[in-house]
């Protein structure tokens, strides 16, 4: 028995209805936008929730500064609000998370023991996250005018 890798990738990685990450915002419908916003908010809640808890440790480069945890939990709350309401201000606060990560790297540095290649990869991933956050902002701004999934236009 041979696996059909192309159909598996289309089904689980890129699906026009569920994972429309390469579809222009102007061509999305509300169902696609909801799906993309759900994945984004789930990602933020899990990532920033873990960062918020971990940042309570004084062993990290910031030495247990409470502001890092407060900011992380504020973004978690904004992500939940974004997921429930599609509110633009919540999306804007969520979009500051990668900027906050870059500021953290600039102020406190990286975890000791990370090599130069690891640091470069980390910065590139955060920059890609920043670009994607701008896409999310555009989706939330356009959401009220997006057509319903079954609408033909």
PDB file of C-alpha atoms in Angstrom:
ATOM      1  CA  UNK A   1       0.000   0.000   0.000  1.00  0.00           C
ATOM      2  CA  UNK A   2       1.390   3.375  -1.009  1.00  0.00           C
ATOM      3  CA  UNK A   3       0.511   6.642   0.726  1.00  0.00           C
ATOM      4  CA  UNK A   4      -0.732   9.527  -1.362  1.00  0.00           C
ATOM      5  CA  UNK A   5       1.479  12.225   0.157  1.00  0.00           C
ATOM      6  CA  UNK A   6       0.082  14.993  -2.026  1.00  0.00           C
ATOM      7  CA  UNK A   7      -3.467  14.471  -0.784  1.00  0.00           C
ATOM      8  CA  UNK A   8      -2.263  14.180   2.832  1.00  0.00           C
ATOM      9  CA  UNK A   9      -0.398  17.479   2.568  1.00  0.00           C
ATOM     10  CA  UNK A  10      -3.423  19.147   0.976  1.00  0.00           C
ATOM     11  CA  UNK A  11      -5.687  17.721   3.655  1.00  0.00           C
ATOM     12  CA  UNK A  12      -3.618  18.526   6.748  1.00  0.00           C
ATOM     13  CA  UNK A  13      -1.142  21.251   5.801  1.00  0.00           C
ATOM     14  CA  UNK A  14      -2.818  23.316   3.113  1.00  0.00           C
ATOM     15  CA  UNK A  15      -6.551  23.157   2.600  1.00  0.00           C
ATOM     16  CA  UNK A  16      -8.431  25.976   0.859  1.00  0.00           C
ATOM     17  CA  UNK A  17     -11.228  25.926   3.440  1.00  0.00           C
ATOM     18  CA  UNK A  18      -9.377  25.206   6.696  1.00  0.00           C
ATOM     19  CA  UNK A  19      -5.829  26.504   6.202  1.00  0.00           C
ATOM     20  CA  UNK A  20      -5.953  29.336   3.644  1.00  0.00           C
ATOM     21  CA  UNK A  21      -2.617  30.861   4.675  1.00  0.00           C
ATOM     22  CA  UNK A  22      -1.567  31.735   1.131  1.00  0.00           C
ATOM     23  CA  UNK A  23      -4.944  33.117   0.060  1.00  0.00           C
ATOM     24  CA  UNK A  24      -5.082  36.895  -0.259  1.00  0.00           C
ATOM     25  CA  UNK A  25      -7.135  38.552   2.478  1.00  0.00           C
ATOM     26  CA  UNK A  26      -9.431  40.083  -0.139  1.00  0.00           C
ATOM     27  CA  UNK A  27     -10.303  36.591  -1.423  1.00  0.00           C
ATOM     28  CA  UNK A  28     -11.084  35.014   1.972  1.00  0.00           C
ATOM     29  CA  UNK A  29     -14.574  34.249   3.202  1.00  0.00           C
ATOM     30  CA  UNK A  30     -15.637  34.395   6.839  1.00  0.00           C
ATOM     31  CA  UNK A  31     -15.254  30.653   7.339  1.00  0.00           C
ATOM     32  CA  UNK A  32     -11.656  30.745   6.142  1.00  0.00           C
ATOM     33  CA  UNK A  33     -10.947  33.827   8.255  1.00  0.00           C
ATOM     34  CA  UNK A  34     -12.457  32.188  11.363  1.00  0.00           C
ATOM     35  CA  UNK A  35     -10.345  29.102  10.795  1.00  0.00           C
ATOM     36  CA  UNK A  36      -7.150  31.109  10.386  1.00  0.00           C
ATOM     37  CA  UNK A  37      -7.914  33.304  13.398  1.00  0.00           C
ATOM     38  CA  UNK A  38      -8.644  30.215  15.508  1.00  0.00           C
ATOM     39  CA  UNK A  39      -5.254  28.668  14.726  1.00  0.00           C
ATOM     40  CA  UNK A  40      -3.486  31.989  15.373  1.00  0.00           C
ATOM     41  CA  UNK A  41      -5.214  32.579  18.698  1.00  0.00           C
ATOM     42  CA  UNK A  42      -4.605  28.985  19.800  1.00  0.00           C
ATOM     43  CA  UNK A  43      -0.915  29.411  18.924  1.00  0.00           C
ATOM     44  CA  UNK A  44      -0.701  32.649  20.933  1.00  0.00           C
ATOM     45  CA  UNK A  45      -2.543  31.301  23.966  1.00  0.00           C
ATOM     46  CA  UNK A  46      -0.338  28.220  24.175  1.00  0.00           C
ATOM     47  CA  UNK A  47       2.962  29.987  23.395  1.00  0.00           C
ATOM     48  CA  UNK A  48       2.460  33.124  25.483  1.00  0.00           C
ATOM     49  CA  UNK A  49       0.813  31.170  28.296  1.00  0.00           C
ATOM     50  CA  UNK A  50       3.885  28.944  28.517  1.00  0.00           C
ATOM     51  CA  UNK A  51       6.200  31.959  28.254  1.00  0.00           C
ATOM     52  CA  UNK A  52       4.228  33.772  30.958  1.00  0.00           C
ATOM     53  CA  UNK A  53       4.574  30.859  33.366  1.00  0.00           C
ATOM     54  CA  UNK A  54       8.214  30.175  32.487  1.00  0.00           C
ATOM     55  CA  UNK A  55       9.125  33.861  32.791  1.00  0.00           C
ATOM     56  CA  UNK A  56       8.299  33.754  36.488  1.00  0.00           C
ATOM     57  CA  UNK A  57      11.615  31.934  36.925  1.00  0.00           C
ATOM     58  CA  UNK A  58      14.570  34.078  37.998  1.00  0.00           C
ATOM     59  CA  UNK A  59      16.898  31.731  36.055  1.00  0.00           C
ATOM     60  CA  UNK A  60      16.024  33.372  32.718  1.00  0.00           C
ATOM     61  CA  UNK A  61      18.033  36.313  31.331  1.00  0.00           C
ATOM     62  CA  UNK A  62      15.516  38.885  32.611  1.00  0.00           C
ATOM     63  CA  UNK A  63      16.038  37.700  36.192  1.00  0.00           C
ATOM     64  CA  UNK A  64      12.386  37.183  37.046  1.00  0.00           C
ATOM     65  CA  UNK A  65      11.236  40.708  36.110  1.00  0.00           C
ATOM     66  CA  UNK A  66       7.460  40.586  36.584  1.00  0.00           C
ATOM     67  CA  UNK A  67       6.778  42.816  33.572  1.00  0.00           C
ATOM     68  CA  UNK A  68       7.613  39.993  31.184  1.00  0.00           C
ATOM     69  CA  UNK A  69       4.963  37.726  32.741  1.00  0.00           C
ATOM     70  CA  UNK A  70       2.382  40.507  32.920  1.00  0.00           C
ATOM     71  CA  UNK A  71       2.887  41.309  29.229  1.00  0.00           C
ATOM     72  CA  UNK A  72       2.708  37.642  28.227  1.00  0.00           C
ATOM     73  CA  UNK A  73      -0.549  37.130  30.124  1.00  0.00           C
ATOM     74  CA  UNK A  74      -1.968  40.385  28.679  1.00  0.00           C
ATOM     75  CA  UNK A  75      -1.336  39.014  25.181  1.00  0.00           C
ATOM     76  CA  UNK A  76      -3.009  35.725  26.174  1.00  0.00           C
ATOM     77  CA  UNK A  77      -6.111  37.644  27.280  1.00  0.00           C
ATOM     78  CA  UNK A  78      -6.043  39.714  24.076  1.00  0.00           C
ATOM     79  CA  UNK A  79      -5.784  36.504  22.024  1.00  0.00           C
ATOM     80  CA  UNK A  80      -8.843  35.056  23.756  1.00  0.00           C
ATOM     81  CA  UNK A  81     -10.749  38.313  23.131  1.00  0.00           C
ATOM     82  CA  UNK A  82      -9.590  38.280  19.501  1.00  0.00           C
ATOM     83  CA  UNK A  83     -10.773  34.717  19.033  1.00  0.00           C
ATOM     84  CA  UNK A  84     -14.179  35.446  20.530  1.00  0.00           C
ATOM     85  CA  UNK A  85     -14.927  38.919  19.168  1.00  0.00           C
ATOM     86  CA  UNK A  86     -12.603  39.595  16.175  1.00  0.00           C
ATOM     87  CA  UNK A  87     -11.936  42.991  17.799  1.00  0.00           C
ATOM     88  CA  UNK A  88      -9.264  45.052  15.996  1.00  0.00           C
ATOM     89  CA  UNK A  89      -7.672  46.406  19.205  1.00  0.00           C
ATOM     90  CA  UNK A  90      -7.176  42.848  20.476  1.00  0.00           C
ATOM     91  CA  UNK A  91      -5.520  41.914  17.175  1.00  0.00           C
ATOM     92  CA  UNK A  92      -3.273  44.967  17.458  1.00  0.00           C
ATOM     93  CA  UNK A  93      -2.143  43.964  20.947  1.00  0.00           C
ATOM     94  CA  UNK A  94      -1.510  40.406  19.736  1.00  0.00           C
ATOM     95  CA  UNK A  95       0.544  41.795  16.851  1.00  0.00           C
ATOM     96  CA  UNK A  96       2.909  43.413  19.363  1.00  0.00           C
ATOM     97  CA  UNK A  97       4.017  40.006  20.688  1.00  0.00           C
ATOM     98  CA  UNK A  98       6.782  39.458  18.113  1.00  0.00           C
ATOM     99  CA  UNK A  99       7.939  43.050  18.637  1.00  0.00           C
ATOM    100  CA  UNK A 100       8.020  42.291  22.359  1.00  0.00           C
ATOM    101  CA  UNK A 101      10.121  39.210  21.662  1.00  0.00           C
ATOM    102  CA  UNK A 102      12.598  41.259  19.621  1.00  0.00           C
ATOM    103  CA  UNK A 103      12.764  43.882  22.395  1.00  0.00           C
ATOM    104  CA  UNK A 104      13.353  41.103  24.912  1.00  0.00           C
ATOM    105  CA  UNK A 105      16.279  39.822  22.839  1.00  0.00           C
ATOM    106  CA  UNK A 106      17.683  43.360  22.582  1.00  0.00           C
ATOM    107  CA  UNK A 107      17.322  44.136  26.304  1.00  0.00           C
ATOM    108  CA  UNK A 108      18.094  40.804  27.955  1.00  0.00           C
ATOM    109  CA  UNK A 109      19.859  38.806  25.270  1.00  0.00           C
ATOM    110  CA  UNK A 110      19.294  35.150  24.537  1.00  0.00           C
ATOM    111  CA  UNK A 111      19.249  32.099  26.748  1.00  0.00           C
ATOM    112  CA  UNK A 112      22.858  31.237  27.675  1.00  0.00           C
ATOM    113  CA  UNK A 113      24.273  28.433  25.593  1.00  0.00           C
ATOM    114  CA  UNK A 114      22.514  29.291  22.335  1.00  0.00           C
ATOM    115  CA  UNK A 115      24.856  29.297  19.377  1.00  0.00           C
ATOM    116  CA  UNK A 116      24.955  31.981  16.718  1.00  0.00           C
ATOM    117  CA  UNK A 117      22.985  29.839  14.272  1.00  0.00           C
ATOM    118  CA  UNK A 118      20.283  29.214  16.875  1.00  0.00           C
ATOM    119  CA  UNK A 119      20.029  32.938  17.574  1.00  0.00           C
ATOM    120  CA  UNK A 120      19.706  33.731  13.881  1.00  0.00           C
ATOM    121  CA  UNK A 121      16.986  31.101  13.436  1.00  0.00           C
ATOM    122  CA  UNK A 122      15.129  32.477  16.460  1.00  0.00           C
ATOM    123  CA  UNK A 123      15.226  36.044  15.132  1.00  0.00           C
ATOM    124  CA  UNK A 124      14.123  34.935  11.646  1.00  0.00           C
ATOM    125  CA  UNK A 125      11.189  32.974  13.110  1.00  0.00           C
ATOM    126  CA  UNK A 126      10.122  36.006  15.165  1.00  0.00           C
ATOM    127  CA  UNK A 127      10.362  38.257  12.081  1.00  0.00           C
ATOM    128  CA  UNK A 128       8.177  35.818  10.109  1.00  0.00           C
ATOM    129  CA  UNK A 129       5.751  35.818  13.042  1.00  0.00           C
ATOM    130  CA  UNK A 130       5.679  39.626  12.845  1.00  0.00           C
ATOM    131  CA  UNK A 131       4.821  39.495   9.135  1.00  0.00           C
ATOM    132  CA  UNK A 132       2.061  36.992   9.820  1.00  0.00           C
ATOM    133  CA  UNK A 133       0.696  39.197  12.621  1.00  0.00           C
ATOM    134  CA  UNK A 134       0.210  41.980  10.076  1.00  0.00           C
ATOM    135  CA  UNK A 135      -1.794  39.550   7.947  1.00  0.00           C
ATOM    136  CA  UNK A 136      -3.965  38.791  10.964  1.00  0.00           C
ATOM    137  CA  UNK A 137      -4.560  42.509  11.476  1.00  0.00           C
ATOM    138  CA  UNK A 138      -5.678  42.829   7.850  1.00  0.00           C
ATOM    139  CA  UNK A 139      -8.003  39.834   8.247  1.00  0.00           C
ATOM    140  CA  UNK A 140      -9.632  41.279  11.366  1.00  0.00           C
ATOM    141  CA  UNK A 141     -10.091  44.675   9.720  1.00  0.00           C
ATOM    142  CA  UNK A 142     -11.695  43.051   6.672  1.00  0.00           C
ATOM    143  CA  UNK A 143     -13.719  40.484   8.632  1.00  0.00           C
ATOM    144  CA  UNK A 144     -17.019  42.456   8.761  1.00  0.00           C
ATOM    145  CA  UNK A 145     -17.040  42.790   4.971  1.00  0.00           C
ATOM    146  CA  UNK A 146     -15.953  39.246   4.108  1.00  0.00           C
ATOM    147  CA  UNK A 147     -18.617  37.099   2.432  1.00  0.00           C
ATOM    148  CA  UNK A 148     -20.177  34.142   4.210  1.00  0.00           C
ATOM    149  CA  UNK A 149     -18.735  30.734   3.215  1.00  0.00           C
ATOM    150  CA  UNK A 150     -21.772  29.757   1.141  1.00  0.00           C
ATOM    151  CA  UNK A 151     -22.200  33.151  -0.538  1.00  0.00           C
ATOM    152  CA  UNK A 152     -21.447  33.382  -4.216  1.00  0.00           C
ATOM    153  CA  UNK A 153     -20.099  36.594  -5.591  1.00  0.00           C
TER     154      UNK A 153
END
